[in-house]
CSV table of C-alpha atoms in Angstrom, one decimal:
chain,number,residue,atom,x,y,z
G,1079,MET,CA,119.9,50.6,96.9
G,1080,GLU,CA,119.2,54.5,97.5
G,1081,THR,CA,119.0,56.5,94.6
G,1082,LEU,CA,120.3,60.2,94.7
G,1083,LYS,CA,119.8,62.6,91.9
G,1084,LEU,CA,122.6,65.2,91.1
G,1085,SER,CA,121.7,68.7,89.8
G,1086,CYS,CA,123.5,72.1,89.2
G,1087,LEU,CA,121.8,75.1,89.8
G,1088,CYS,CA,121.1,75.4,85.9
G,1089,GLY,CA,120.3,72.0,85.5
G,1090,SER,CA,123.1,71.3,82.8
G,1091,ILE,CA,124.8,68.9,85.0
G,1092,THR,CA,122.8,65.8,86.1
G,1093,ARG,CA,123.6,62.5,87.6
G,1094,SER,CA,122.1,59.4,89.1
G,1095,ILE,CA,123.8,57.5,92.0
G,1096,ASP,CA,122.8,54.5,93.6
G,1097,ILE,CA,124.2,53.8,96.8
G,1098,PRO,CA,124.0,50.5,98.8
G,1099,LYS,CA,121.3,51.2,101.6
G,1100,SER,CA,123.7,49.0,104.2
G,1101,SER,CA,126.5,52.0,103.7
G,1102,LEU,CA,123.8,54.7,105.3
G,1103,PRO,CA,124.2,57.0,106.7
G,1104,ILE,CA,127.3,58.2,105.1
G,1105,PRO,CA,129.4,60.1,107.5
G,1106,ILE,CA,130.2,64.0,106.3
G,1107,THR,CA,133.2,66.1,107.5
G,1108,PHE,CA,133.4,69.8,107.3
G,1109,CYS,CA,136.7,70.5,105.5
G,1110,HIS,CA,137.8,74.1,106.6
G,1111,CYS,CA,141.2,74.2,104.7
G,1112,GLY,CA,142.4,77.0,102.8
G,1113,SER,CA,141.9,75.5,99.7
G,1114,CYS,CA,138.6,74.4,100.1
G,1115,ARG,CA,137.6,77.8,101.4
G,1116,HIS,CA,139.1,79.8,98.4
G,1117,VAL,CA,137.9,77.4,95.7
G,1118,THR,CA,134.2,77.7,96.8
G,1119,GLY,CA,134.1,81.0,98.3
G,1120,LEU,CA,132.5,79.3,101.6
G,1121,PHE,CA,133.6,78.9,105.3
G,1122,CYS,CA,134.2,75.0,104.3
G,1123,VAL,CA,132.9,72.2,102.4
G,1124,SER,CA,131.1,68.9,102.9
G,1125,ASN,CA,131.4,66.0,100.4
G,1126,ILE,CA,129.5,62.7,100.6
G,1127,PHE,CA,132.1,60.2,99.8
G,1128,LEU,CA,130.7,57.5,98.0
G,1129,PRO,CA,131.2,54.0,98.5
G,1130,SER,CA,133.2,51.9,95.9
G,1131,THR,CA,130.1,49.8,95.4
G,1132,SER,CA,128.2,52.6,94.4
G,1133,ASP,CA,126.4,53.2,90.7
G,1134,HIS,CA,127.0,56.1,88.7
G,1135,THR,CA,125.1,57.0,86.0
G,1136,TYR,CA,125.5,59.7,83.5
G,1137,ILE,CA,122.5,61.9,82.5
G,1138,SER,CA,123.7,65.2,81.3
G,1139,GLY,CA,126.7,67.7,80.6
G,1140,GLU,CA,130.1,67.6,81.2
G,1141,PRO,CA,131.9,69.7,84.2
G,1142,ARG,CA,134.9,71.6,84.2
G,1143,ALA,CA,137.7,70.3,86.1
G,1144,TYR,CA,139.9,72.1,88.3
G,1145,LYS,CA,142.9,70.7,90.4
G,1146,THR,CA,143.6,72.1,93.6
G,1147,SER,CA,146.4,69.9,94.5
G,1148,ALA,CA,148.1,66.8,93.0
G,1149,GLU,CA,145.8,64.8,94.5
G,1150,VAL,CA,142.5,66.6,94.2
G,1151,THR,CA,140.6,67.6,91.2
G,1152,ARG,CA,137.3,69.4,91.5
G,1153,PHE,CA,134.4,69.7,89.0
G,1154,PHE,CA,131.9,72.4,88.5
G,1155,CYS,CA,129.4,73.5,86.1
G,1156,GLY,CA,131.0,75.9,83.5
G,1157,GLN,CA,127.7,77.6,83.2
G,1158,CYS,CA,126.1,78.3,86.6
G,1159,GLY,CA,129.3,77.5,88.9
G,1160,THR,CA,127.8,75.0,90.9
G,1161,HIS,CA,130.6,72.7,92.1
G,1162,CYS,CA,129.3,69.0,91.9
G,1163,TYR,CA,132.2,66.7,93.0
G,1164,LEU,CA,135.5,65.8,93.8
G,1165,LYS,CA,137.9,63.4,93.1
G,1166,HIS,CA,141.0,62.0,95.6
G,1167,ILE,CA,143.2,60.6,92.8
G,1168,PRO,CA,145.4,58.6,95.3
G,1169,SER,CA,142.5,56.5,96.3
G,1170,GLY,CA,139.8,56.8,93.5
G,1171,LEU,CA,137.1,58.1,96.2
G,1172,VAL,CA,134.5,60.5,94.7
G,1173,GLY,CA,132.9,63.2,97.2
G,1174,VAL,CA,129.8,64.5,95.9
G,1175,ALA,CA,128.9,68.2,97.2
G,1176,SER,CA,126.2,67.7,100.0
G,1177,GLY,CA,124.1,70.5,98.4
G,1178,VAL,CA,123.5,69.3,94.8
G,1179,VAL,CA,122.0,66.2,95.7
G,1180,ASP,CA,118.2,65.7,96.3
G,1181,LYS,CA,118.0,64.5,99.4
G,1182,ILE,CA,120.4,64.5,102.4
G,1183,GLU,CA,118.5,63.8,105.8
G,1184,ASP,CA,118.5,59.9,105.7
G,1185,VAL,CA,121.7,59.6,103.4
G,1186,ALA,CA,124.3,61.3,105.4
G,1187,GLU,CA,125.3,62.7,108.9
G,1188,PHE,CA,127.5,65.8,109.4
G,1189,LYS,CA,130.3,64.5,112.0
G,1190,ALA,CA,133.1,66.8,112.3
G,1191,HIS,CA,135.0,69.9,111.3
G,1192,ALA,CA,138.6,69.3,110.0
G,1193,TYR,CA,141.6,71.5,109.4
G,1194,LEU,CA,140.5,74.2,111.9
G,1195,THR,CA,144.0,75.5,112.2
G,1196,ASP,CA,143.8,76.8,108.7
G,1197,THR,CA,140.8,79.3,109.9
G,1198,ARG,CA,143.0,80.7,112.4
G,1199,ASP,CA,139.5,81.7,114.3
G,1200,GLY,CA,137.6,78.2,114.2
G,1201,GLY,CA,135.5,79.5,111.3
G,1202,LEU,CA,131.7,78.3,111.6
G,1203,SER,CA,132.7,75.4,113.8
G,1204,ASP,CA,131.8,77.8,116.9
G,1205,TRP,CA,128.3,77.9,115.4
G,1206,LEU,CA,128.0,74.3,114.6
G,1207,PRO,CA,128.8,72.0,117.7
G,1208,LEU,CA,130.3,68.8,116.2
G,1209,LYS,CA,134.0,66.8,116.8
G,1210,ARG,CA,136.8,69.4,115.9
G,1211,TRP,CA,140.0,68.4,114.6
G,1212,GLU,CA,143.2,70.6,113.9
G,1213,GLY,CA,143.7,68.6,110.8
G,1214,TRP,CA,141.9,65.5,109.7
G,1215,PRO,CA,139.8,63.5,112.0
G,1216,HIS,CA,141.9,60.7,113.8
G,1217,GLN,CA,144.8,61.9,112.0
G,1218,SER,CA,145.6,65.1,114.4
G,1219,LYS,CA,144.8,66.4,117.2
G,1220,GLU,CA,141.3,67.0,118.7
G,1221,ILE,CA,140.3,70.5,119.7
G,1222,GLN,CA,138.5,69.8,122.9
G,1223,PRO,CA,134.9,71.6,123.5
G,1224,GLY,CA,135.3,74.9,124.7
G,1225,THR,CA,138.6,75.4,123.7
G,1226,ASN,CA,139.2,78.4,121.2
G,1227,VAL,CA,140.9,77.8,117.7
G,1228,VAL,CA,143.6,80.4,117.7
G,1229,ALA,CA,146.4,80.2,115.4
G,1230,PRO,CA,149.4,82.8,114.6
G,1231,ARG,CA,148.7,85.4,111.9
G,1232,PRO,CA,150.3,84.0,108.5
G,1233,ALA,CA,154.0,85.2,107.9
G,1234,ASP,CA,153.1,85.8,104.1
G,1235,SER,CA,150.0,88.3,105.1
G,1236,THR,CA,148.6,89.7,101.9
G,1237,GLN,CA,146.4,92.2,103.7
G,1238,THR,CA,147.4,95.8,102.4
G,1239,SER,CA,146.6,97.7,105.3
G,1240,GLU,CA,143.9,98.3,107.9
G,1241,ALA,CA,142.0,100.3,105.2
G,1242,ARG,CA,141.9,97.7,102.9
G,1243,LEU,CA,141.3,93.6,102.8
G,1244,ARG,CA,142.5,91.7,100.0
G,1245,CYS,CA,139.9,89.1,98.7
G,1246,ARG,CA,140.6,86.6,96.0
G,1247,CYS,CA,139.5,83.0,94.9
G,1248,HIS,CA,141.9,80.1,94.7
G,1249,CYS,CA,143.3,80.1,91.4
G,1250,GLY,CA,144.0,84.0,91.5
G,1251,GLY,CA,141.9,85.0,88.7
G,1252,VAL,CA,139.5,86.8,90.7
G,1253,GLN,CA,141.1,89.4,93.0
G,1254,PHE,CA,139.8,92.6,94.6
G,1255,GLU,CA,139.9,94.7,97.8
G,1256,ILE,CA,137.4,96.1,100.0
G,1257,THR,CA,137.6,99.4,101.8
G,1258,ARG,CA,136.3,100.6,105.0
G,1259,PRO,CA,133.2,102.3,104.9
G,1260,ASN,CA,132.9,106.1,104.0
G,1261,GLN,CA,130.5,108.7,103.4
G,1262,ASN,CA,129.5,107.5,99.9
G,1263,SER,CA,128.8,103.8,101.5
G,1264,SER,CA,125.4,105.3,102.6
G,1265,ASN,CA,124.2,106.7,99.3
G,1266,LEU,CA,121.9,104.1,98.4
G,1267,SER,CA,118.8,102.3,99.3
G,1268,SER,CA,118.0,98.6,99.9
G,1269,PRO,CA,115.1,96.7,101.3
G,1270,TRP,CA,115.9,94.6,104.4
G,1271,PRO,CA,117.7,91.4,104.0
G,1272,ASP,CA,115.8,88.1,104.6
G,1273,MET,CA,118.1,87.3,107.7
G,1274,LEU,CA,116.9,90.7,109.4
G,1275,VAL,CA,113.3,90.9,108.0
G,1276,PRO,CA,112.0,87.5,106.6
G,1277,PHE,CA,111.0,87.7,103.1
G,1278,HIS,CA,107.4,87.1,103.8
G,1279,GLN,CA,106.8,89.4,106.7
G,1280,GLU,CA,105.7,93.1,106.1
G,1281,GLY,CA,108.1,96.0,106.5
G,1282,ARG,CA,110.6,94.4,104.0
G,1283,GLU,CA,110.5,97.5,101.9
G,1284,ASN,CA,112.4,99.5,104.4
G,1285,ALA,CA,110.2,102.5,104.3
G,1286,THR,CA,112.6,104.3,106.7
G,1287,ASP,CA,115.8,103.9,104.6
G,1288,GLU,CA,117.8,102.1,107.3
G,1289,LYS,CA,121.4,101.6,106.2
G,1290,TRP,CA,121.4,98.1,107.7
G,1291,TRP,CA,124.7,96.9,106.0
G,1292,LEU,CA,126.8,99.5,108.1
G,1293,ARG,CA,127.4,98.3,111.4
G,1294,PRO,CA,129.3,100.1,114.4
G,1295,GLY,CA,133.0,100.1,114.4
G,1296,GLY,CA,133.5,100.6,110.5
G,1297,LYS,CA,132.1,96.8,110.0
G,1298,TYR,CA,129.4,95.6,107.4
G,1299,LEU,CA,126.7,93.2,108.2
G,1300,ALA,CA,127.4,89.5,107.2
G,1301,GLY,CA,125.4,86.2,107.7
G,1302,ILE,CA,124.5,82.9,106.3
G,1303,CYS,CA,121.9,81.9,103.7
G,1304,ALA,CA,120.5,78.3,103.3
G,1305,CYS,CA,118.2,79.0,100.3
G,1306,ARG,CA,117.7,76.8,97.5
G,1307,SER,CA,119.5,79.0,95.2
G,1308,CYS,CA,122.3,79.7,97.1
G,1309,ARG,CA,122.9,76.0,97.9
G,1310,LEU,CA,122.6,74.9,94.2
G,1311,GLY,CA,124.8,78.1,93.3
G,1312,SER,CA,127.8,76.8,95.4
G,1313,GLY,CA,127.2,73.2,95.6
G,1314,TYR,CA,127.3,73.4,99.4
G,1315,ASP,CA,124.3,74.1,102.2
G,1316,MET,CA,125.7,77.1,103.9
G,1317,GLN,CA,126.5,80.3,101.8
G,1318,PRO,CA,128.3,83.1,103.6
G,1319,TRP,CA,127.7,86.6,102.2
G,1320,ALA,CA,129.0,90.2,103.5
G,1321,PHE,CA,126.9,93.0,102.3
G,1322,ILE,CA,129.6,95.5,100.7
G,1323,PRO,CA,128.4,98.8,98.6
G,1324,LYS,CA,130.0,98.5,95.3
G,1325,VAL,CA,132.0,101.8,96.1
G,1326,ASN,CA,133.9,100.1,98.7
G,1327,ILE,CA,135.0,97.2,96.5
G,1328,LEU,CA,138.1,98.2,93.9
G,1329,GLN,CA,140.5,96.5,92.0
G,1330,VAL,CA,143.9,95.6,93.4
G,1331,ASP,CA,145.5,98.4,91.4
G,1332,GLY,CA,142.8,100.5,92.8
G,1333,LYS,CA,140.9,101.3,90.1
G,1334,PRO,CA,137.1,101.1,90.2
G,1335,PHE,CA,135.5,97.3,90.4
G,1336,SER,CA,134.2,95.8,87.3
G,1337,PHE,CA,132.0,92.6,86.9
G,1338,SER,CA,134.1,91.9,83.8
G,1339,MET,CA,137.4,91.6,85.5
G,1340,GLY,CA,139.7,88.9,85.6
G,1341,THR,CA,138.3,85.3,85.1
G,1342,LEU,CA,134.6,86.4,86.4
G,1343,LYS,CA,131.6,84.6,84.8
G,1344,ARG,CA,128.0,85.6,85.1
G,1345,TYR,CA,124.7,83.5,85.6
G,1346,GLU,CA,121.5,85.1,85.8
G,1347,SER,CA,119.5,82.6,88.3
G,1348,ALA,CA,116.4,84.7,87.9
G,1349,GLU,CA,115.2,87.7,86.5
G,1350,GLY,CA,117.2,90.6,87.6
G,1351,ILE,CA,119.4,88.4,89.8
G,1352,ARG,CA,123.1,87.7,88.9
G,1353,ARG,CA,125.8,85.8,90.5
G,1354,GLU,CA,129.5,85.7,89.6
G,1355,PHE,CA,131.8,83.0,90.1
G,1356,CYS,CA,135.3,82.2,88.8
G,1357,GLY,CA,135.2,80.5,85.5
G,1358,ARG,CA,138.8,79.1,86.2
G,1359,CYS,CA,138.2,77.6,89.7
G,1360,GLY,CA,134.4,77.8,90.3
G,1361,ALA,CA,134.9,79.9,93.6
G,1362,THR,CA,131.4,81.7,94.2
G,1363,CYS,CA,132.1,85.3,94.3
G,1364,PHE,CA,129.2,87.8,94.3
G,1365,TRP,CA,125.3,88.0,94.3
G,1366,ARG,CA,123.4,90.9,93.2
G,1367,SER,CA,120.1,92.1,92.1
G,1368,ASP,CA,118.4,95.0,90.0
G,1369,GLU,CA,116.5,95.6,93.3
G,1370,ARG,CA,119.6,96.9,94.7
G,1371,PRO,CA,122.3,96.9,92.1
G,1372,ASP,CA,124.9,99.0,94.3
G,1373,LEU,CA,125.0,96.8,97.4
G,1374,ILE,CA,127.0,93.4,96.8
G,1375,ASP,CA,126.8,90.3,98.5
G,1376,VAL,CA,130.3,89.1,98.6
G,1377,SER,CA,131.0,85.4,99.3
G,1378,VAL,CA,133.1,85.7,102.7
G,1379,GLY,CA,135.4,82.9,102.1
G,1380,LEU,CA,137.2,84.8,99.7
G,1381,LEU,CA,138.5,87.4,102.1
G,1382,GLU,CA,141.9,87.3,103.4
G,1383,ALA,CA,141.7,88.8,106.9
G,1384,ASP,CA,144.6,88.3,108.8
G,1385,THR,CA,142.5,87.4,112.1
G,1386,GLY,CA,140.6,84.5,110.5
G,1387,ALA,CA,138.3,83.1,108.2
G,1388,ARG,CA,135.0,84.9,110.2
G,1389,ALA,CA,136.9,88.2,109.4
G,1390,GLU,CA,135.7,89.8,112.6
G,1391,GLU,CA,137.6,93.0,112.7
G,1392,TRP,CA,135.6,93.9,109.3
G,1393,LEU,CA,132.3,92.0,109.8
G,1394,ASP,CA,129.7,92.1,112.2
G,1395,TRP,CA,127.7,88.6,112.0
G,1396,CYS,CA,123.9,88.3,112.0
G,1397,THR,CA,123.4,86.0,114.6
G,1398,GLU,CA,119.4,86.0,115.2
G,1399,ARG,CA,118.7,84.4,112.0
G,1400,VAL,CA,120.1,82.0,109.0
G,1401,SER,CA,118.4,83.4,106.1
G,1402,PHE,CA,115.6,81.1,104.4
G,1403,GLU,CA,116.4,79.0,107.0
G,1404,GLU,CA,112.7,77.3,106.4
G,1405,TYR,CA,113.7,76.2,103.0
G,1406,ALA,CA,117.2,74.5,104.0
G,1407,GLN,CA,117.4,71.0,102.5
G,1408,SER,CA,119.7,69.8,105.6
G,1409,LYS,CA,116.9,70.7,108.0
G,1410,SER,CA,118.4,69.4,111.0
G,1411,MET,CA,122.0,70.8,110.4
G,1412,ILE,CA,120.9,74.0,109.6
G,1413,SER,CA,118.6,74.2,112.5
G,1414,ASN,CA,121.6,73.6,115.0
G,1415,LEU,CA,123.4,76.0,113.1
G,1416,SER,CA,120.8,78.2,113.8
G,1417,LYS,CA,120.9,77.6,117.4
G,1418,GLY,CA,124.7,77.8,117.5
G,1419,LEU,CA,124.7,81.2,116.0
G,1420,LYS,CA,122.2,82.5,118.7
G,1421,ALA,CA,124.2,81.2,121.4
G,1422,TRP,CA,127.4,82.7,120.0
G,1423,GLY,CA,125.7,86.0,119.6
G,1424,LYS,CA,124.3,86.1,122.9
G,1425,GLU,CA,127.7,85.2,124.7
G,1426,ARG,CA,129.7,87.8,122.9
G,1427,ALA,CA,126.8,90.4,123.5
């Protein structure tokens, strides 16, 4: 048997899982459906569906349950927000979030992207080459290599205007809007993010006070983080962040943004580091720090851009580096993602 240890970010939820070695590696499909995106705040989810012969050992903690449909219940830590696992009710299958286990390389293999029509633009599948499917693999049409994922804009679009972008979690307990940059968007300072200047390099303090979060065309910088805290914070291996000044985040009624609004819950993952998530559905929402309190990391899966999951009319994606790539647990997958990002960036330059 192969033993996996499962833990959330704060350590409240822990489990031990024994899997028959004959079942390894377990194939993983990235699900890009709208429910998975909004319930996590990510581009997609990657769950390890356990063989029925696996043994589960309870160690500590009881997660909160949230139903995304009549068929699927998801379980997350009510203290730190980590998505730990889900249950598919009709089949009884349990899918463990790939980012919460203590090892992944020899246990599972990332094989495909599913439900890409929900993304309307392909999401991160253009950066991570795998088989791509409109719906679930082998139950829908395969999207051939080199073919763009293009789906019509939703008829029930909630985007209020070109000047504001609506954002929400799955349950709707957290809703807000992002505005275009204005004169106040540059009235703050911040060190360089790791994706632009690696954390261990000199010059990170941004002595020239570059406003790196503001990009041409009225856009904001966005990128992918693979650090341990972000992996365990969401439960999955890749965390997409958009860097938005707090002055450009509003409540849906136009009032100034507040971290106490709606169903937001806060977890301090390190001294001076705060992470907000929805206390009802578990969606990752924000990251912020005392080092730059007026510049907020917003989880991109919450955005409801009409053009698609990448929200390219609002975001300029960093393609030169996956933040904290060297600390990734799924090293081969993150390495392939990094290569794909760079290639995508060069093609569009």
